[in-house]
GROMACS .gro file of C-alpha atoms in nm:
model
  350
    1MET     CA    1  25.762 -17.553  -8.017
    2ARG     CA    2  25.344 -17.410  -8.006
    3PHE     CA    3  25.275 -17.732  -7.716
    4HIS     CA    4  25.564 -17.563  -7.526
    5LEU     CA    5  25.419 -17.206  -7.561
    6ASP     CA    6  25.042 -17.299  -7.517
    7ARG     CA    7  25.162 -17.506  -7.185
    8ASN     CA    8  25.363 -17.198  -7.049
    9LEU     CA    9  25.039 -16.959  -7.121
   10LEU     CA   10  24.825 -17.213  -6.952
   11VAL     CA   11  25.060 -17.206  -6.621
   12ILE     CA   12  25.061 -16.812  -6.648
   13ALA     CA   13  24.720 -16.792  -6.645
   14LEU     CA   14  24.667 -17.006  -6.373
   15VAL     CA   15  24.912 -16.789  -6.156
   16ILE     CA   16  24.749 -16.496  -6.239
   17ILE     CA   17  24.388 -16.671  -6.107
   18TRP     CA   18  24.525 -16.839  -5.791
   19THR     CA   19  24.679 -16.487  -5.733
   20VAL     CA   20  24.390 -16.309  -5.772
   21TYR     CA   21  24.195 -16.548  -5.585
   22MET     CA   22  24.438 -16.530  -5.286
   23ASN     CA   23  24.425 -16.181  -5.313
   24GLU     CA   24  24.061 -16.166  -5.250
   25VAL     CA   25  24.050 -16.358  -4.978
   26ARG     CA   26  24.270 -16.160  -4.805
   27ARG     CA   27  24.083 -15.876  -4.865
   28SER     CA   28  23.761 -16.013  -4.757
   29LEU     CA   29  23.913 -16.130  -4.432
   30GLN     CA   30  24.060 -15.780  -4.373
   31ASN     CA   31  23.751 -15.643  -4.465
   32VAL     CA   32  23.638 -15.585  -4.153
   33LYS     CA   33  23.241 -15.432  -4.022
   34PHE     CA   34  23.051 -15.342  -3.729
   35LEU     CA   35  22.729 -15.593  -3.716
   36PRO     CA   36  22.398 -15.483  -3.555
   37LYS     CA   37  22.417 -15.700  -3.188
   38THR     CA   38  22.099 -15.726  -2.976
   39PRO     CA   39  22.139 -15.597  -2.587
   40GLY     CA   40  22.213 -15.948  -2.387
   41THR     CA   41  22.288 -16.142  -2.694
   42LYS     CA   42  22.655 -16.281  -2.811
   43ASN     CA   43  22.738 -16.256  -3.152
   44ILE     CA   44  22.937 -16.510  -3.267
   45HIS     CA   45  23.020 -16.504  -3.658
   46TYR     CA   46  23.123 -16.781  -3.879
   47TRP     CA   47  23.379 -16.767  -4.112
   48LYS     CA   48  23.301 -16.986  -4.459
   49ARG     CA   49  23.010 -17.146  -4.271
   50PRO     CA   50  22.961 -17.531  -4.427
   51PRO     CA   51  22.651 -17.656  -4.523
   52TRP     CA   52  22.590 -17.880  -4.205
   53VAL     CA   53  22.615 -17.626  -3.953
   54SER     CA   54  22.297 -17.476  -3.891
   55LYS     CA   55  22.256 -17.096  -3.804
   56ASP     CA   56  22.002 -17.203  -3.581
   57PHE     CA   57  22.196 -17.416  -3.367
   58PHE     CA   58  22.173 -17.140  -3.096
   59TYR     CA   59  21.783 -17.130  -3.119
   60ASN     CA   60  21.695 -17.411  -2.855
   61CYS     CA   61  22.040 -17.308  -2.595
   62LYS     CA   62  21.977 -17.167  -2.254
   63HIS     CA   63  22.248 -16.856  -2.319
   64LYS     CA   64  22.163 -16.602  -2.593
   65CYS     CA   65  22.361 -16.619  -2.898
   66GLU     CA   66  22.325 -16.519  -3.263
   67MET     CA   67  22.514 -16.626  -3.533
   68THR     CA   68  22.645 -16.484  -3.808
   69GLU     CA   69  22.863 -16.573  -4.129
   70GLY     CA   70  23.056 -16.435  -4.439
   71GLU     CA   71  23.400 -16.429  -4.518
   72TYR     CA   72  23.508 -16.075  -4.328
   73ILE     CA   73  23.563 -16.048  -3.953
   74PRO     CA   74  23.361 -15.806  -3.757
   75GLU     CA   75  23.504 -15.626  -3.559
   76ASN     CA   76  23.220 -15.647  -3.247
   77SER     CA   77  23.162 -15.972  -3.285
   78ASP     CA   78  23.232 -16.147  -2.944
   79ALA     CA   79  23.401 -16.461  -3.106
   80VAL     CA   80  23.459 -16.594  -3.490
   81ILE     CA   81  23.453 -16.957  -3.594
   82PHE     CA   82  23.669 -17.072  -3.860
   83HIS     CA   83  23.599 -17.361  -4.039
   84THR     CA   84  23.970 -17.431  -4.066
   85PRO     CA   85  23.968 -17.726  -4.311
   86GLU     CA   86  23.850 -17.482  -4.564
   87LEU     CA   87  24.072 -17.214  -4.483
   88TRP     CA   88  24.378 -17.138  -4.708
   89VAL     CA   89  24.538 -16.804  -4.612
   90GLY     CA   90  24.906 -16.834  -4.544
   91GLN     CA   91  24.842 -16.511  -4.313
   92PRO     CA   92  24.585 -16.457  -4.072
   93PRO     CA   93  24.419 -16.113  -4.048
   94ALA     CA   94  24.423 -15.870  -3.783
   95LYS     CA   95  24.226 -15.967  -3.501
   96PRO     CA   96  24.045 -15.766  -3.291
   97LYS     CA   97  24.112 -15.721  -2.943
   98GLY     CA   98  23.955 -15.925  -2.698
   99GLN     CA   99  23.801 -16.145  -2.994
  100ILE     CA  100  23.744 -16.532  -2.927
  101TRP     CA  101  23.849 -16.686  -3.240
  102VAL     CA  102  23.746 -17.121  -3.236
  103PHE     CA  103  23.960 -17.340  -3.432
  104HIS     CA  104  23.654 -17.597  -3.583
  105GLY     CA  105  23.694 -17.892  -3.787
  106LEU     CA  106  23.548 -18.241  -3.783
  107GLU     CA  107  23.807 -18.360  -4.057
  108PRO     CA  108  24.148 -18.575  -3.960
  109PRO     CA  109  24.449 -18.350  -4.038
  110MET     CA  110  24.567 -18.499  -4.382
  111ASN     CA  111  24.240 -18.346  -4.493
  112TYR     CA  112  24.363 -18.014  -4.356
  113LYS     CA  113  24.516 -17.833  -4.662
  114MET     CA  114  24.779 -17.584  -4.483
  115SER     CA  115  25.038 -17.592  -4.192
  116TYR     CA  116  24.902 -17.294  -3.993
  117TYR     CA  117  25.310 -17.213  -3.943
  118ASN     CA  118  25.183 -16.832  -3.955
  119TRP     CA  119  24.877 -16.902  -3.731
  120HIS     CA  120  25.044 -16.902  -3.391
  121ASN     CA  121  24.889 -16.718  -3.120
  122VAL     CA  122  24.544 -16.665  -3.242
  123PHE     CA  123  24.311 -16.903  -3.168
  124ASN     CA  124  24.186 -16.938  -2.811
  125TRP     CA  125  23.964 -17.269  -2.871
  126THR     CA  126  23.943 -17.582  -3.087
  127MET     CA  127  23.599 -17.722  -3.113
  128SER     CA  128  23.688 -18.095  -3.249
  129TYR     CA  129  23.572 -18.456  -3.242
  130ARG     CA  130  23.860 -18.493  -3.045
  131ARG     CA  131  23.875 -18.540  -2.653
  132ASP     CA  132  24.131 -18.282  -2.585
  133ALA     CA  133  23.933 -18.008  -2.754
  134ASP     CA  134  23.809 -17.718  -2.573
  135ILE     CA  135  23.483 -17.759  -2.704
  136TYR     CA  136  23.386 -18.177  -2.770
  137GLN     CA  137  23.173 -18.213  -3.087
  138PRO     CA  138  23.165 -18.608  -3.138
  139TYR     CA  139  22.954 -18.778  -3.467
  140GLY     CA  140  22.705 -18.910  -3.183
  141ILE     CA  141  22.617 -18.965  -2.826
  142PHE     CA  142  22.393 -19.195  -2.632
  143GLN     CA  143  22.179 -19.087  -2.410
  144ASN     CA  144  21.909 -19.291  -2.170
  145PRO     CA  145  21.574 -19.295  -2.373
  146THR     CA  146  21.279 -19.085  -2.277
  147PHE     CA  147  21.044 -19.394  -2.289
  148THR     CA  148  21.113 -19.763  -2.298
  149LYS     CA  149  21.158 -19.893  -2.625
  150PRO     CA  150  21.098 -20.257  -2.714
  151ILE     CA  151  21.369 -20.380  -2.970
  152GLN     CA  152  21.250 -20.634  -3.191
  153LYS     CA  153  21.522 -20.912  -3.216
  154ILE     CA  154  21.551 -21.129  -3.502
  155PHE     CA  155  21.797 -21.432  -3.501
  156LYS     CA  156  21.794 -21.602  -3.832
  157PRO     CA  157  22.176 -21.672  -3.914
  158TRP     CA  158  22.078 -21.872  -4.204
  159LEU     CA  159  21.870 -21.628  -4.391
  160LYS     CA  160  22.166 -21.381  -4.323
  161LYS     CA  161  22.505 -21.354  -4.466
  162THR     CA  162  22.761 -21.212  -4.248
  163ALA     CA  163  22.873 -20.860  -4.325
  164ALA     CA  164  22.854 -20.551  -4.503
  165TRP     CA  165  23.043 -20.218  -4.593
  166PHE     CA  166  22.919 -19.921  -4.752
  167VAL     CA  167  23.225 -19.731  -4.883
  168GLY     CA  168  23.312 -19.447  -5.113
  169ASN     CA  169  23.727 -19.367  -5.055
  170CYS     CA  170  23.898 -19.639  -5.155
  171HIS     CA  171  24.272 -19.557  -5.103
  172SER     CA  172  24.219 -19.423  -4.722
  173GLN     CA  173  24.501 -19.375  -4.490
  174SER     CA  174  24.395 -19.653  -4.265
  175LYS     CA  175  24.394 -19.917  -4.579
  176ARG     CA  176  24.074 -20.033  -4.447
  177GLU     CA  177  24.030 -20.179  -4.796
  178GLN     CA  178  24.312 -20.390  -4.780
  179PHE     CA  179  24.232 -20.490  -4.432
  180VAL     CA  180  23.887 -20.615  -4.600
  181LYS     CA  181  24.014 -20.810  -4.830
  182LEU     CA  182  24.212 -21.025  -4.569
  183LEU     CA  183  23.878 -21.070  -4.385
  184GLN     CA  184  23.735 -21.171  -4.699
  185LEU     CA  185  23.934 -21.505  -4.749
  186TYR     CA  186  23.768 -21.626  -4.429
  187VAL     CA  187  23.408 -21.451  -4.385
  188ASP     CA  188  23.166 -21.322  -4.677
  189VAL     CA  189  23.135 -20.928  -4.682
  190ASP     CA  190  22.961 -20.738  -4.950
  191VAL     CA  191  23.108 -20.416  -5.015
  192TYR     CA  192  22.851 -20.150  -5.139
  193GLY     CA  193  22.894 -19.788  -5.294
  194TYR     CA  194  23.220 -19.662  -5.555
  195CYS     CA  195  23.459 -19.932  -5.446
  196GLY     CA  196  23.209 -20.235  -5.445
  197THR     CA  197  23.000 -20.422  -5.653
  198ARG     CA  198  22.703 -20.379  -5.502
  199THR     CA  199  22.455 -20.050  -5.470
  200CYS     CA  200  22.230 -19.904  -5.201
  201ILE     CA  201  21.974 -19.628  -5.351
  202LYS     CA  202  21.945 -19.390  -5.013
  203HIS     CA  203  21.622 -19.252  -4.936
  204GLY     CA  204  21.628 -18.961  -4.641
  205LYS     CA  205  21.855 -19.017  -4.397
  206ASP     CA  206  22.006 -19.354  -4.521
  207HIS     CA  207  21.687 -19.534  -4.372
  208SER     CA  208  21.664 -19.760  -4.687
  209CYS     CA  209  22.006 -19.874  -4.649
  210LEU     CA  210  21.985 -19.929  -4.300
  211ASP     CA  211  21.693 -20.150  -4.365
  212LEU     CA  212  21.877 -20.330  -4.613
  213LEU     CA  213  22.174 -20.370  -4.311
  214ASN     CA  214  21.875 -20.496  -4.077
  215LYS     CA  215  21.740 -20.788  -4.333
  216SER     CA  216  22.038 -20.927  -4.439
  217TYR     CA  217  22.345 -20.912  -4.231
  218ASN     CA  218  22.465 -20.989  -3.863
  219PHE     CA  219  22.751 -20.741  -3.910
  220TYR     CA  220  22.826 -20.363  -4.023
  221LEU     CA  221  23.211 -20.286  -4.064
  222SER     CA  222  23.242 -19.935  -3.888
  223PHE     CA  223  23.594 -19.892  -4.075
  224GLU     CA  224  23.776 -19.603  -4.034
  225SER     CA  225  23.922 -19.425  -4.284
  226SER     CA  226  24.206 -19.270  -4.089
  227LEU     CA  227  24.386 -19.379  -3.777
  228CYS     CA  228  24.387 -19.083  -3.603
  229ARG     CA  229  24.340 -18.988  -3.233
  230ASP     CA  230  23.968 -19.006  -3.139
  231TYR     CA  231  23.832 -19.045  -3.510
  232VAL     CA  232  23.508 -19.206  -3.456
  233THR     CA  233  23.261 -19.052  -3.703
  234GLU     CA  234  22.902 -19.158  -3.852
  235LYS     CA  235  23.014 -19.478  -3.995
  236PHE     CA  236  23.024 -19.606  -3.576
  237PHE     CA  237  22.718 -19.407  -3.484
  238LYS     CA  238  22.430 -19.479  -3.727
  239VAL     CA  239  22.461 -19.879  -3.689
  240PHE     CA  240  22.291 -19.835  -3.373
  241LYS     CA  241  21.939 -19.697  -3.575
  242THR     CA  242  21.953 -20.065  -3.634
  243SER     CA  243  21.824 -20.322  -3.421
  244ASN     CA  244  21.995 -20.660  -3.554
  245VAL     CA  245  22.336 -20.558  -3.702
  246VAL     CA  246  22.648 -20.536  -3.451
  247PRO     CA  247  22.950 -20.249  -3.560
  248VAL     CA  248  23.257 -20.407  -3.578
  249VAL     CA  249  23.539 -20.080  -3.537
  250ARG     CA  250  23.859 -20.037  -3.642
  251GLY     CA  251  24.019 -19.723  -3.565
  252ASN     CA  252  24.257 -19.528  -3.358
  253ALA     CA  253  24.046 -19.464  -3.041
  254HIS     CA  254  23.906 -19.592  -2.731
  255TYR     CA  255  23.547 -19.720  -2.828
  256ASN     CA  256  23.431 -19.810  -2.468
  257MET     CA  257  23.474 -19.446  -2.442
  258TYR     CA  258  23.214 -19.419  -2.728
  259GLY     CA  259  22.958 -19.673  -2.740
  260PRO     CA  260  22.842 -19.889  -2.467
  261PRO     CA  261  23.057 -20.166  -2.389
  262GLY     CA  262  22.961 -20.454  -2.488
  263SER     CA  263  22.762 -20.345  -2.792
  264PHE     CA  264  23.032 -20.385  -3.062
  265ILE     CA  265  23.309 -20.572  -3.176
  266ASP     CA  266  23.675 -20.414  -3.203
  267SER     CA  267  23.914 -20.540  -3.434
  268ALA     CA  268  24.221 -20.444  -3.217
  269ASN     CA  269  24.112 -20.741  -3.020
  270PHE     CA  270  24.213 -20.961  -3.287
  271THR     CA  271  24.569 -21.076  -3.345
  272SER     CA  272  24.467 -21.145  -3.708
  273THR     CA  273  24.193 -21.090  -3.933
  274ARG     CA  274  24.107 -21.484  -3.907
  275LYS     CA  275  24.087 -21.491  -3.570
  276LEU     CA  276  23.812 -21.218  -3.616
  277ALA     CA  277  23.678 -21.400  -3.884
  278GLN     CA  278  23.636 -21.689  -3.661
  279HIS     CA  279  23.511 -21.492  -3.367
  280LEU     CA  280  23.242 -21.299  -3.628
  281SER     CA  281  23.095 -21.657  -3.739
  282SER     CA  282  23.089 -21.814  -3.359
  283VAL     CA  283  22.889 -21.499  -3.245
  284ALA     CA  284  22.653 -21.544  -3.530
  285MET     CA  285  22.582 -21.855  -3.482
  286SER     CA  286  22.488 -21.848  -3.101
  287GLU     CA  287  22.147 -21.638  -3.018
  288LYS     CA  288  22.244 -21.621  -2.673
  289ILE     CA  289  22.583 -21.434  -2.741
  290PHE     CA  290  22.458 -21.224  -3.058
  291SER     CA  291  22.168 -21.104  -2.845
  292THR     CA  292  22.412 -20.973  -2.574
  293PHE     CA  293  22.562 -20.736  -2.781
  294LEU     CA  294  22.167 -20.588  -2.871
  295LYS     CA  295  22.072 -20.577  -2.518
  296PHE     CA  296  22.169 -20.233  -2.419
  297ARG     CA  297  21.964 -20.100  -2.729
  298GLU     CA  298  21.648 -20.092  -2.493
  299SER     CA  299  21.844 -19.858  -2.244
  300TYR     CA  300  22.014 -19.608  -2.465
  301ASP     CA  301  21.964 -19.389  -2.792
  302MET     CA  302  22.202 -19.297  -3.063
  303HIS     CA  303  22.170 -18.906  -3.139
  304ASP     CA  304  22.345 -18.737  -3.355
  305ASP     CA  305  22.258 -18.384  -3.301
  306PHE     CA  306  22.555 -18.099  -3.348
  307SER     CA  307  22.396 -17.817  -3.167
  308TYR     CA  308  22.450 -17.945  -2.831
  309PRO     CA  309  22.821 -17.830  -2.868
  310PHE     CA  310  22.734 -17.516  -3.019
  311CYS     CA  311  22.494 -17.454  -2.702
  312GLU     CA  312  22.864 -17.512  -2.492
  313LEU     CA  313  23.024 -17.293  -2.713
  314CYS     CA  314  22.760 -16.993  -2.673
  315ARG     CA  315  22.765 -17.102  -2.272
  316ARG     CA  316  23.175 -17.017  -2.284
  317VAL     CA  317  23.145 -16.687  -2.472
  318HIS     CA  318  22.920 -16.576  -2.215
  319ASN     CA  319  23.164 -16.709  -1.948
  320ALA     CA  320  23.479 -16.584  -2.149
  321PRO     CA  321  23.716 -16.513  -1.845
  322ALA     CA  322  23.665 -16.868  -1.717
  323TYR     CA  323  23.810 -17.034  -2.043
  324GLN     CA  324  24.121 -16.815  -2.102
  325ARG     CA  325  24.359 -16.989  -2.376
  326LEU     CA  326  24.550 -16.915  -2.634
  327TYR     CA  327  24.713 -17.172  -2.877
  328ASN     CA  328  25.091 -17.074  -2.931
  329ASP     CA  329  25.133 -17.342  -3.247
  330ILE     CA  330  24.807 -17.465  -3.343
  331GLY     CA  331  24.935 -17.668  -3.675
  332GLN     CA  332  25.117 -17.865  -3.371
  333TRP     CA  333  24.813 -17.903  -3.186
  334LEU     CA  334  24.630 -18.069  -3.532
  335TYR     CA  335  24.913 -18.238  -3.698
  336GLY     CA  336  25.096 -18.337  -3.365
  337SER     CA  337  25.480 -18.441  -3.399
  338ASP     CA  338  25.737 -18.747  -3.411
  339LYS     CA  339  25.700 -18.810  -3.065
  340VAL     CA  340  25.309 -18.772  -2.989
  341PRO     CA  341  25.165 -18.860  -3.326
  342ILE     CA  342  24.823 -18.798  -3.402
  343CYS     CA  343  24.819 -19.015  -3.647
  344ILE     CA  344  24.902 -19.356  -3.663
  345ARG     CA  345  25.000 -19.616  -3.924
  346PRO     CA  346  24.803 -19.951  -3.987
  347LYS     CA  347  24.965 -20.254  -3.800
  348ASP     CA  348  24.734 -20.527  -3.896
  349LEU     CA  349  24.763 -20.563  -4.231
  350SER     CA  350  25.005 -20.914  -4.196
   0.00000   0.00000   0.00000
């Protein structure tokens, strides 16, 4: 009897805490404020700015913009960015007339917290890794280098293992962990991190782990956690900071639109993990074939600077009449429908 009573009290307490929290969030969103503005500079306000978004992203932009932040909607801001993966408010706040609202997020749909059922006709622009977003923000881009950089190619397959995989999410929508187990039946794959038996201590920006890859492996498994449209993350791009490792990709994207053709191996081009494994083994044993995957690295640099899309956002805000748009159903854009799915189930696990 006491157990049931204590449990009921706990449920009541949690309901009260949740109600107070949601009321506070709604109050903060409706707490409209006027912010001081600099003449000639557009104010772009970020609601719940994540740590990886720097307030200095507009600093080197051609057009002048400044970023403010806070969980409220300034009435005189030219635009408001919502970090939508963290948005958890049933009803949108009142939207000041003429203000641009930006739906921003780099997470796959299953990592969002709500359906946006009541958020119709409020968002003007999308900012995402998806190529159909108004403002495209990829996890990385390739550019011509400012100077010719020699690449030290080391071909010693007898000193290297086949592939490595760094992973922390062991139960993914893409079921990549199952795919890797099938692949391990034919080639050696060392798994690092929470889901494996090996560890790599990071220093700085993954440099130590990339050095480990460079010295010990021929391939890296750049497998995405979600098979969602255009979802290509740093798992793919970071491998190009090495000089002797070829990425093997698995995702729901046309990878030739993200990296130079011939610079990676796409698992989608093979009818089974056995045939993929056979291909990896043959590539690793041929210096001529293996070198073709590395050749482009003398001609391209990989950049993962997130400030570029924010400069594009700033430019658009300065030219807002040319980019008028209003999303009737932002939830459908994010999640898709039965006829137009955004994410697909894996079909390569047999």
